[in-house]
């Protein structure tokens, strides 16, 4: 039985207005169908509330940024103080310098920082910087890797149509055909195949971009190390997309957790504390391409953003990072995730539902398949209808998650975890009976 209240008249009217004014009745974020959809009224701590009086335990967390939970008092206080001093200047502010300094302290490969407002812009800029440094055009990404919605990123990210490696498959209408000639695709976790592609194309390659934890798929032993070696051999910048993993897997991100240091990194989400901020970071000799006094005119990247390094976002980021630096934080975050993912796997095993819980303790999900999940193609056999049902049944129990991710936060309490485990049991029974 659903624990949710039926849609209120107010929520129904809002959904109708969303349909009228927003394509797909959404902002380009997670969407839920019109029937079981809801409109968010507010978020507090580990919970989201809708306009029909429902409370949800939130594992979507704004698609990752809200690692402290919604409206964390330390972030709210810092932002409130900042608001009194103006909201944007189009000039360098003290807080932006402070945040850049803290990022360089935390993230192993970061020697310098250039702020952007979205993760999409950050990965786009990383690729452009690699091209400026290498004076070559092609970039290599991995099948199933997501790097935002720019033309180079929307290739072989989530298509059912498969091509022979290294040929890309565009995932969006409106991408010029010529872009396909500049993107090579490799299979994640297959070091031999990736090395072959890099060897064959190294002379044209500007950079290699990878999500070190691809969506929820962990890197196989030696994969990132091998990728590091082969890219270093040809002086091809290795770019980690840590928009999700940065300050989440560990304070220093995936590069700290896995012990592999790239040349550049794109970070976003957590680092902006829930405000629009992301960053390109990396080796000083690559980052100098953003400084016209350091490189020739034809090697300079004039990256300009009206809101880049926005002081309110930088303040929220600094306040968030200060909380994350407190002792025991990551142990606690991992502990919450470990309890939940273990319970989820056990529950599905007991119900004899073929499923694997895949990922890191801090961000994971279930794949309804027997096949070992190591790359994009091994996810294609998963039962997608069951996944949709799983997400819908959880929502009925007051558990909100991303379509293919549970994000953990420090705001999730023991009671939240217990309620979620009970919901897993109820959902597993329904899936078993379906
Ligand atoms: C790994 C990764 N890179 C880049 C992006 C794009 O970030 P944004 O949505 O801020 O543009 C995302 C967004 O979810 C992401 O998961």
Short mmCIF file of C-alpha atoms and ligand atoms in Angstrom, two decimals:
data_model
loop_
_atom_site.label_atom_id
_atom_site.label_comp_id
_atom_site.label_asym_id
_atom_site.label_seq_id
_atom_site.Cartn_x
_atom_site.Cartn_y
_atom_site.Cartn_z
CA UNK A 1 0.00 0.00 0.00
CA UNK A 2 1.23 3.47 -0.85
CA UNK A 3 2.18 5.68 2.09
CA UNK A 4 1.74 8.78 -0.09
CA UNK A 5 -1.15 11.21 0.15
CA UNK A 6 -2.98 11.61 -3.15
CA UNK A 7 -2.10 14.70 -5.18
CA UNK A 8 -3.59 17.85 -3.69
CA UNK A 9 -5.53 20.30 -5.87
CA UNK A 10 -2.61 22.73 -5.52
CA UNK A 11 -0.09 20.16 -6.75
CA UNK A 12 -2.32 19.07 -9.63
CA UNK A 13 -2.61 22.69 -10.75
CA UNK A 14 1.17 23.18 -10.50
CA UNK A 15 1.78 20.04 -12.57
CA UNK A 16 -0.61 21.36 -15.22
CA UNK A 17 1.20 24.71 -15.30
CA UNK A 18 4.54 22.91 -15.54
CA UNK A 19 3.21 21.02 -18.56
CA UNK A 20 2.12 24.27 -20.14
CA UNK A 21 5.30 26.27 -19.59
CA UNK A 22 8.21 23.81 -19.27
CA UNK A 23 9.05 21.36 -22.09
CA UNK A 24 8.46 17.89 -20.64
CA UNK A 25 7.09 19.65 -17.51
CA UNK A 26 10.61 19.83 -16.11
CA UNK A 27 13.80 21.90 -15.89
CA UNK A 28 16.10 19.30 -17.41
CA UNK A 29 16.46 17.50 -14.08
CA UNK A 30 15.01 14.24 -12.85
CA UNK A 31 11.48 13.80 -14.09
CA UNK A 32 8.70 11.71 -12.73
CA UNK A 33 5.63 10.86 -14.72
CA UNK A 34 2.59 13.10 -14.53
CA UNK A 35 0.53 10.53 -12.58
CA UNK A 36 2.97 9.84 -9.77
CA UNK A 37 4.89 13.09 -10.20
CA UNK A 38 5.17 15.72 -7.53
CA UNK A 39 6.37 19.27 -7.17
CA UNK A 40 8.95 20.04 -4.50
CA UNK A 41 7.94 22.53 -1.87
CA UNK A 42 11.06 22.39 0.28
CA UNK A 43 13.97 20.34 1.53
CA UNK A 44 15.18 20.07 5.11
CA UNK A 45 17.98 17.80 6.29
CA UNK A 46 17.51 14.35 4.78
CA UNK A 47 13.94 15.04 3.64
CA UNK A 48 12.09 16.56 0.69
CA UNK A 49 8.47 17.73 1.00
CA UNK A 50 5.91 18.08 -1.78
CA UNK A 51 2.74 20.16 -2.24
CA UNK A 52 0.50 17.28 -1.17
CA UNK A 53 2.01 17.06 2.30
CA UNK A 54 4.26 14.07 1.57
CA UNK A 55 7.66 13.61 3.14
CA UNK A 56 10.36 11.68 1.31
CA UNK A 57 13.69 10.43 2.60
CA UNK A 58 15.91 11.98 -0.03
CA UNK A 59 18.63 9.89 -1.70
CA UNK A 60 18.50 12.07 -4.82
CA UNK A 61 20.03 14.98 -2.91
CA UNK A 62 19.85 17.44 -5.77
CA UNK A 63 21.65 14.81 -7.89
CA UNK A 64 24.54 14.75 -5.44
CA UNK A 65 25.47 18.20 -4.15
CA UNK A 66 23.53 18.06 -0.88
CA UNK A 67 26.02 15.84 0.95
CA UNK A 68 25.21 17.65 4.23
CA UNK A 69 21.47 17.44 3.59
CA UNK A 70 19.16 20.31 2.68
CA UNK A 71 19.48 23.75 4.28
CA UNK A 72 22.36 22.73 6.55
CA UNK A 73 22.56 25.39 9.30
CA UNK A 74 26.28 26.15 8.75
CA UNK A 75 25.74 26.66 5.01
CA UNK A 76 22.58 28.73 5.50
CA UNK A 77 24.33 30.95 8.05
CA UNK A 78 27.37 31.54 5.82
CA UNK A 79 25.23 32.28 2.76
CA UNK A 80 22.94 34.61 4.71
CA UNK A 81 25.92 36.69 5.82
CA UNK A 82 27.26 36.75 2.28
CA UNK A 83 23.94 37.90 0.79
CA UNK A 84 24.22 41.18 2.64
CA UNK A 85 27.43 41.93 0.72
CA UNK A 86 26.01 41.57 -2.79
CA UNK A 87 25.51 38.56 -4.99
CA UNK A 88 27.91 38.88 -7.92
CA UNK A 89 30.65 41.24 -9.07
CA UNK A 90 32.27 39.84 -12.26
CA UNK A 91 35.52 40.40 -10.36
CA UNK A 92 37.69 38.13 -8.27
CA UNK A 93 36.42 37.91 -4.70
CA UNK A 94 38.17 36.87 -1.50
CA UNK A 95 35.96 33.82 -1.05
CA UNK A 96 36.70 32.54 -4.56
CA UNK A 97 40.43 32.70 -3.81
CA UNK A 98 39.88 30.94 -0.50
CA UNK A 99 37.88 28.17 -2.21
CA UNK A 100 40.50 27.73 -4.95
CA UNK A 101 43.19 27.43 -2.26
CA UNK A 102 41.18 24.83 -0.35
CA UNK A 103 40.55 22.80 -3.53
CA UNK A 104 44.31 22.77 -4.23
CA UNK A 105 44.96 21.60 -0.67
CA UNK A 106 42.40 18.81 -0.97
CA UNK A 107 42.59 17.47 -4.51
CA UNK A 108 45.91 15.78 -5.37
CA UNK A 109 46.21 16.93 -9.02
CA UNK A 110 44.91 20.48 -8.47
CA UNK A 111 47.64 23.12 -8.72
CA UNK A 112 45.38 25.84 -10.07
CA UNK A 113 41.64 26.34 -10.44
CA UNK A 114 39.31 27.99 -12.98
CA UNK A 115 35.69 28.22 -11.85
CA UNK A 116 32.66 27.56 -14.03
CA UNK A 117 28.97 27.35 -13.12
CA UNK A 118 28.17 23.79 -14.18
CA UNK A 119 29.82 20.40 -14.43
CA UNK A 120 29.03 20.41 -18.15
CA UNK A 121 31.03 23.58 -18.60
CA UNK A 122 33.88 22.20 -16.47
CA UNK A 123 34.33 19.01 -18.55
CA UNK A 124 33.99 21.05 -21.76
CA UNK A 125 36.75 23.37 -20.54
CA UNK A 126 38.99 20.46 -19.50
CA UNK A 127 38.80 19.09 -23.05
CA UNK A 128 39.49 22.52 -24.53
CA UNK A 129 42.48 23.01 -22.21
CA UNK A 130 43.85 19.61 -23.23
CA UNK A 131 43.51 20.61 -26.90
CA UNK A 132 45.26 23.92 -26.28
CA UNK A 133 48.09 22.13 -24.46
CA UNK A 134 48.49 19.33 -26.99
CA UNK A 135 47.57 21.31 -30.11
CA UNK A 136 45.59 18.32 -31.29
CA UNK A 137 41.84 17.85 -31.77
CA UNK A 138 40.68 14.38 -30.76
CA UNK A 139 39.52 13.29 -27.34
CA UNK A 140 38.84 9.84 -25.98
CA UNK A 141 35.96 9.04 -23.65
CA UNK A 142 34.49 5.79 -22.41
CA UNK A 143 31.25 4.15 -23.47
CA UNK A 144 28.61 4.81 -20.84
CA UNK A 145 30.59 7.67 -19.29
CA UNK A 146 28.56 10.84 -18.69
CA UNK A 147 30.27 14.21 -18.73
CA UNK A 148 27.32 16.57 -19.05
CA UNK A 149 25.40 17.70 -22.09
CA UNK A 150 27.87 19.46 -24.41
CA UNK A 151 28.50 18.14 -27.92
CA UNK A 152 31.68 16.16 -27.09
CA UNK A 153 30.15 14.63 -23.95
CA UNK A 154 26.90 13.45 -25.54
CA UNK A 155 28.59 10.59 -27.38
CA UNK A 156 28.03 6.90 -26.54
CA UNK A 157 26.86 7.82 -23.06
CA UNK A 158 23.56 6.00 -22.92
CA UNK A 159 22.60 4.71 -26.30
CA UNK A 160 21.06 1.32 -27.03
CA UNK A 161 22.66 1.53 -30.43
CA UNK A 162 26.19 0.17 -30.20
CA UNK A 163 29.07 0.82 -32.59
CA UNK A 164 32.46 -0.84 -32.95
CA UNK A 165 35.08 0.89 -30.81
CA UNK A 166 36.30 3.61 -31.20
CA UNK A 167 33.36 4.93 -33.25
CA UNK A 168 31.03 7.25 -31.28
CA UNK A 169 27.23 7.24 -31.30
CA UNK A 170 25.70 10.70 -30.70
CA UNK A 171 23.10 10.82 -27.90
CA UNK A 172 21.40 14.05 -28.86
CA UNK A 173 19.84 15.70 -31.84
CA UNK A 174 21.52 18.91 -32.93
CA UNK A 175 25.16 17.82 -32.64
CA UNK A 176 27.15 18.72 -35.78
CA UNK A 177 28.36 15.60 -37.61
CA UNK A 178 31.95 16.86 -37.62
CA UNK A 179 32.09 16.48 -33.81
CA UNK A 180 31.88 12.70 -34.23
CA UNK A 181 35.19 12.81 -36.07
CA UNK A 182 36.88 14.25 -32.98
CA UNK A 183 35.64 11.79 -30.35
CA UNK A 184 36.95 8.25 -29.83
CA UNK A 185 35.14 5.73 -27.63
CA UNK A 186 36.78 3.00 -25.56
CA UNK A 187 35.32 0.28 -23.31
CA UNK A 188 35.56 1.16 -19.59
CA UNK A 189 37.63 -1.28 -17.54
CA UNK A 190 39.18 -2.86 -20.64
CA UNK A 191 42.76 -1.68 -20.42
CA UNK A 192 44.02 -3.72 -23.38
CA UNK A 193 41.42 -2.40 -25.79
CA UNK A 194 41.84 1.17 -24.48
CA UNK A 195 45.63 0.97 -24.77
CA UNK A 196 45.32 -0.26 -28.36
CA UNK A 197 43.10 2.70 -29.28
CA UNK A 198 45.42 5.18 -27.59
CA UNK A 199 48.51 3.68 -29.26
CA UNK A 200 46.85 3.82 -32.65
CA UNK A 201 45.60 7.41 -32.29
CA UNK A 202 48.10 9.00 -29.88
CA UNK A 203 49.41 11.37 -32.48
CA UNK A 204 45.98 12.97 -32.88
CA UNK A 205 44.82 12.73 -29.27
CA UNK A 206 44.48 15.84 -27.11
CA UNK A 207 43.14 14.17 -23.96
CA UNK A 208 41.44 11.22 -22.33
CA UNK A 209 38.47 11.84 -20.06
CA UNK A 210 37.10 9.26 -17.64
CA UNK A 211 34.74 9.05 -14.71
CA UNK A 212 36.98 7.14 -12.27
CA UNK A 213 33.82 5.57 -10.86
CA UNK A 214 31.84 5.32 -14.10
CA UNK A 215 28.24 6.16 -13.08
CA UNK A 216 28.20 3.47 -10.35
CA UNK A 217 30.71 1.05 -11.87
CA UNK A 218 33.97 0.87 -9.92
CA UNK A 219 37.28 0.74 -11.77
CA UNK A 220 38.75 -2.77 -12.10
CA UNK A 221 42.03 -3.38 -10.27
CA UNK A 222 44.81 -1.75 -12.29
CA UNK A 223 42.54 -0.03 -14.84
CA UNK A 224 43.08 3.57 -13.73
CA UNK A 225 46.76 2.88 -13.04
CA UNK A 226 47.18 1.46 -16.54
CA UNK A 227 45.32 4.39 -18.07
CA UNK A 228 47.61 6.73 -16.15
CA UNK A 229 50.70 4.93 -17.51
CA UNK A 230 49.68 4.84 -21.14
CA UNK A 231 48.54 8.48 -21.24
CA UNK A 232 51.73 9.62 -19.46
CA UNK A 233 53.82 7.68 -21.98
CA UNK A 234 52.43 9.85 -24.80
CA UNK A 235 52.08 13.06 -22.74
CA UNK A 236 48.31 12.99 -23.26
CA UNK A 237 46.51 14.77 -20.40
CA UNK A 238 44.39 12.36 -18.38
CA UNK A 239 41.23 14.10 -17.18
CA UNK A 240 39.18 12.72 -14.30
CA UNK A 241 35.56 13.79 -14.33
CA UNK A 242 34.96 14.04 -10.59
CA UNK A 243 31.76 16.05 -10.80
CA UNK A 244 30.08 13.26 -8.81
CA UNK A 245 33.02 11.74 -6.94
CA UNK A 246 34.80 14.96 -5.91
CA UNK A 247 34.59 15.52 -2.13
CA UNK A 248 32.19 12.53 -2.03
CA UNK A 249 34.21 9.31 -2.16
CA UNK A 250 36.83 11.01 0.02
CA UNK A 251 37.78 14.61 0.74
CA UNK A 252 40.31 14.42 -2.11
CA UNK A 253 37.78 12.59 -4.31
CA UNK A 254 38.30 9.44 -6.37
CA UNK A 255 41.95 10.30 -6.99
CA UNK A 256 42.54 10.11 -3.25
CA UNK A 257 40.44 6.97 -2.80
CA UNK A 258 41.96 5.07 -5.74
CA UNK A 259 45.46 6.54 -5.43
CA UNK A 260 45.77 7.58 -9.09
CA UNK A 261 46.56 11.19 -9.97
CA UNK A 262 45.31 12.59 -13.28
CA UNK A 263 46.60 15.76 -14.98
CA UNK A 264 43.27 17.58 -14.80
CA UNK A 265 40.00 17.22 -12.99
CA UNK A 266 36.48 18.59 -13.41
CA UNK A 267 34.68 19.01 -10.09
CA UNK A 268 31.15 20.22 -9.36
CA UNK A 269 28.11 19.31 -7.23
CA UNK A 270 29.44 19.04 -3.61
CA UNK A 271 32.06 21.78 -4.10
CA UNK A 272 29.30 24.37 -4.69
CA UNK A 273 27.31 23.36 -1.61
CA UNK A 274 24.08 23.25 -3.65
CA UNK A 275 24.76 26.48 -5.55
CA UNK A 276 25.84 26.83 -9.19
CA UNK A 277 29.59 26.31 -9.07
CA UNK A 278 32.00 23.86 -10.66
CA UNK A 279 35.68 23.99 -11.53
CA UNK A 280 38.46 22.97 -13.86
CA UNK A 281 41.59 22.14 -11.91
CA UNK A 282 44.93 20.69 -12.83
CA UNK A 283 48.61 20.95 -13.50
CA UNK A 284 49.87 24.53 -13.60
CA UNK A 285 51.50 24.06 -17.03
CA UNK A 286 48.10 23.14 -18.51
CA UNK A 287 46.10 25.70 -16.50
CA UNK A 288 48.38 28.49 -17.74
CA UNK A 289 46.48 28.32 -21.04
CA UNK A 290 43.82 30.36 -19.21
CA UNK A 291 46.36 33.14 -18.59
CA UNK A 292 47.06 35.37 -21.59
CA UNK A 293 50.32 36.59 -20.03
CA UNK A 294 51.69 33.03 -19.90
CA UNK A 295 51.04 31.68 -23.39
CA UNK A 296 51.11 32.84 -26.99
CA UNK A 297 47.91 34.34 -28.36
CA UNK A 298 47.05 31.21 -30.33
CA UNK A 299 47.47 29.03 -27.22
CA UNK A 300 45.28 31.17 -24.97
CA UNK A 301 41.76 30.11 -23.84
CA UNK A 302 39.60 33.16 -23.11
CA UNK A 303 37.18 31.43 -20.72
CA UNK A 304 34.66 33.96 -19.41
CA UNK A 305 31.56 33.34 -17.30
CA UNK A 306 29.22 35.97 -15.86
CA UNK A 307 28.73 33.94 -12.68
CA UNK A 308 32.06 32.03 -12.58
CA UNK A 309 33.36 31.87 -9.01
CA UNK A 310 30.14 33.45 -7.77
CA UNK A 311 30.71 34.63 -4.17
CA UNK A 312 27.52 33.11 -2.77
CA UNK A 313 28.27 29.74 -4.36
CA UNK A 314 31.90 29.94 -3.24
CA UNK A 315 30.75 30.75 0.31
CA UNK A 316 28.36 27.79 0.32
CA UNK A 317 31.16 25.60 -1.03
CA UNK A 318 33.61 26.73 1.67
CA UNK A 319 31.04 26.16 4.42
CA UNK A 320 30.30 22.67 3.06
CA UNK A 321 33.98 21.75 2.84
CA UNK A 322 34.54 22.98 6.41
CA UNK A 323 31.88 20.53 7.61
CA UNK A 324 33.40 17.72 5.54
CA UNK A 325 36.82 18.29 7.10
CA UNK A 326 35.52 17.47 10.57
CA UNK A 327 36.99 14.25 11.96
CA UNK A 328 35.12 11.02 11.19
CA UNK A 329 32.93 12.54 8.46
CA UNK A 330 33.81 10.17 5.64
CA UNK A 331 33.78 7.14 7.91
CA UNK A 332 30.23 8.07 8.85
CA UNK A 333 29.16 8.69 5.25
CA UNK A 334 30.60 5.36 4.10
CA UNK A 335 29.05 3.63 7.11
CA UNK A 336 25.54 4.84 6.21
CA UNK A 337 25.94 3.66 2.63
CA UNK A 338 27.44 0.31 3.64
CA UNK A 339 24.46 -0.47 5.88
CA UNK A 340 21.98 0.39 3.16
CA UNK A 341 23.66 -1.37 0.26
CA UNK A 342 24.28 -4.51 2.32
CA UNK A 343 20.64 -4.58 3.42
CA UNK A 344 19.44 -4.02 -0.14
CA UNK A 345 21.54 -6.88 -1.52
CA UNK A 346 20.47 -9.23 1.28
CA UNK A 347 16.81 -8.35 0.85
CA UNK A 348 16.86 -8.96 -2.91
CA UNK A 349 18.85 -12.20 -2.46
CA UNK A 350 16.33 -13.48 0.07
CA UNK A 351 13.51 -12.69 -2.35
CA UNK A 352 15.50 -14.56 -5.04
CA UNK A 353 15.42 -11.56 -7.35
CA UNK A 354 18.47 -11.54 -9.64
CA UNK A 355 20.21 -8.31 -8.70
CA UNK A 356 23.54 -6.79 -7.83
CA UNK A 357 24.17 -3.71 -5.77
CA UNK A 358 26.99 -1.90 -7.54
CA UNK A 359 29.02 1.20 -6.67
CA UNK A 360 30.76 2.96 -3.84
CA UNK A 361 29.33 3.20 -0.32
CA UNK A 362 28.67 6.89 -0.94
CA UNK A 363 26.85 6.44 -4.27
CA UNK A 364 25.46 3.16 -5.56
CA UNK A 365 22.43 1.44 -6.99
CA UNK A 366 21.03 -1.94 -7.89
CA UNK A 367 21.27 -3.54 -11.34
CA UNK A 368 18.63 -6.19 -11.92
CA UNK A 369 20.94 -8.64 -13.67
CA UNK A 370 22.95 -11.80 -13.00
CA UNK A 371 25.78 -10.67 -15.23
CA UNK A 372 28.83 -9.15 -13.55
CA UNK A 373 28.65 -5.39 -14.06
CA UNK A 374 32.00 -4.07 -15.29
CA UNK A 375 31.15 -1.72 -18.13
CA UNK A 376 28.27 -0.13 -20.02
CA UNK A 377 27.50 -3.19 -22.17
CA UNK A 378 27.19 -5.44 -19.13
CA UNK A 379 24.39 -3.19 -17.86
CA UNK A 380 22.32 -3.54 -21.02
CA UNK A 381 20.95 -6.94 -20.06
CA UNK A 382 19.56 -5.56 -16.78
CA UNK A 383 15.79 -5.62 -16.35
CA UNK A 384 14.83 -1.97 -16.90
CA UNK A 385 11.12 -2.49 -16.28
CA UNK A 386 11.95 -3.92 -12.87
CA UNK A 387 14.19 -0.92 -12.19
CA UNK A 388 11.35 1.48 -13.00
CA UNK A 389 9.02 -0.55 -10.78
CA UNK A 390 11.62 -0.55 -7.97
CA UNK A 391 11.95 3.24 -8.12
CA UNK A 392 8.18 3.75 -8.25
CA UNK A 393 7.49 1.36 -5.37
CA UNK A 394 10.16 3.05 -3.26
CA UNK A 395 8.59 6.44 -3.97
CA UNK A 396 5.25 5.07 -2.79
CA UNK A 397 7.04 4.16 0.46
CA UNK A 398 8.39 7.70 0.80
CA UNK A 399 11.90 6.95 -0.50
CA UNK A 400 13.20 9.25 -3.23
CA UNK A 401 16.25 8.33 -5.30
CA UNK A 402 17.80 9.17 -8.67
CA UNK A 403 16.78 6.92 -11.57
CA UNK A 404 20.01 4.96 -11.26
CA UNK A 405 21.64 6.15 -8.06
CA UNK A 406 21.28 6.33 -4.31
CA UNK A 407 23.32 9.30 -3.03
CA UNK A 408 24.29 9.21 0.64
CA UNK A 409 24.37 12.26 2.91
CA UNK A 410 25.57 13.02 6.41
CA UNK A 411 22.03 14.10 7.24
CA UNK A 412 20.64 10.56 6.94
CA UNK A 413 19.84 9.35 10.43
CA UNK A 414 19.65 5.84 11.88
CA UNK A 415 15.89 6.16 11.72
CA UNK A 416 16.06 7.08 8.00
CA UNK A 417 18.25 4.05 7.36
CA UNK A 418 15.89 1.78 9.30
CA UNK A 419 12.84 3.11 7.45
CA UNK A 420 14.63 2.65 4.13
CA UNK A 421 15.55 -0.95 4.97
CA UNK A 422 11.90 -1.64 5.85
CA UNK A 423 10.89 -0.10 2.52
CA UNK A 424 13.37 -2.41 0.72
CA UNK A 425 11.63 -5.39 2.32
CA UNK A 426 8.19 -4.24 1.31
CA UNK A 427 9.34 -3.40 -2.25
CA UNK A 428 11.12 -6.76 -2.64
CA UNK A 429 7.92 -8.59 -1.68
CA UNK A 430 6.00 -6.66 -4.33
CA UNK A 431 8.65 -7.25 -6.98
CA UNK A 432 8.64 -10.95 -6.13
CA UNK A 433 4.86 -11.09 -6.48
CA UNK A 434 4.79 -9.08 -9.73
C1 LIG B 1 30.07 12.67 -13.96
C2 LIG B 1 29.33 13.92 -14.38
N1 LIG B 1 29.97 14.83 -15.11
C3 LIG B 1 29.38 15.98 -15.48
C4 LIG B 1 28.07 16.24 -15.12
C5 LIG B 1 27.42 17.51 -15.56
O1 LIG B 1 27.26 18.37 -14.51
P1 LIG B 1 26.11 19.50 -14.55
O2 LIG B 1 24.80 18.79 -14.48
O3 LIG B 1 26.42 20.37 -13.38
O4 LIG B 1 26.29 20.22 -15.84
C6 LIG B 1 27.37 15.33 -14.36
C7 LIG B 1 25.97 15.58 -13.96
O5 LIG B 1 25.30 14.80 -13.34
C8 LIG B 1 28.00 14.12 -13.98
O6 LIG B 1 27.35 13.17 -13.28
#
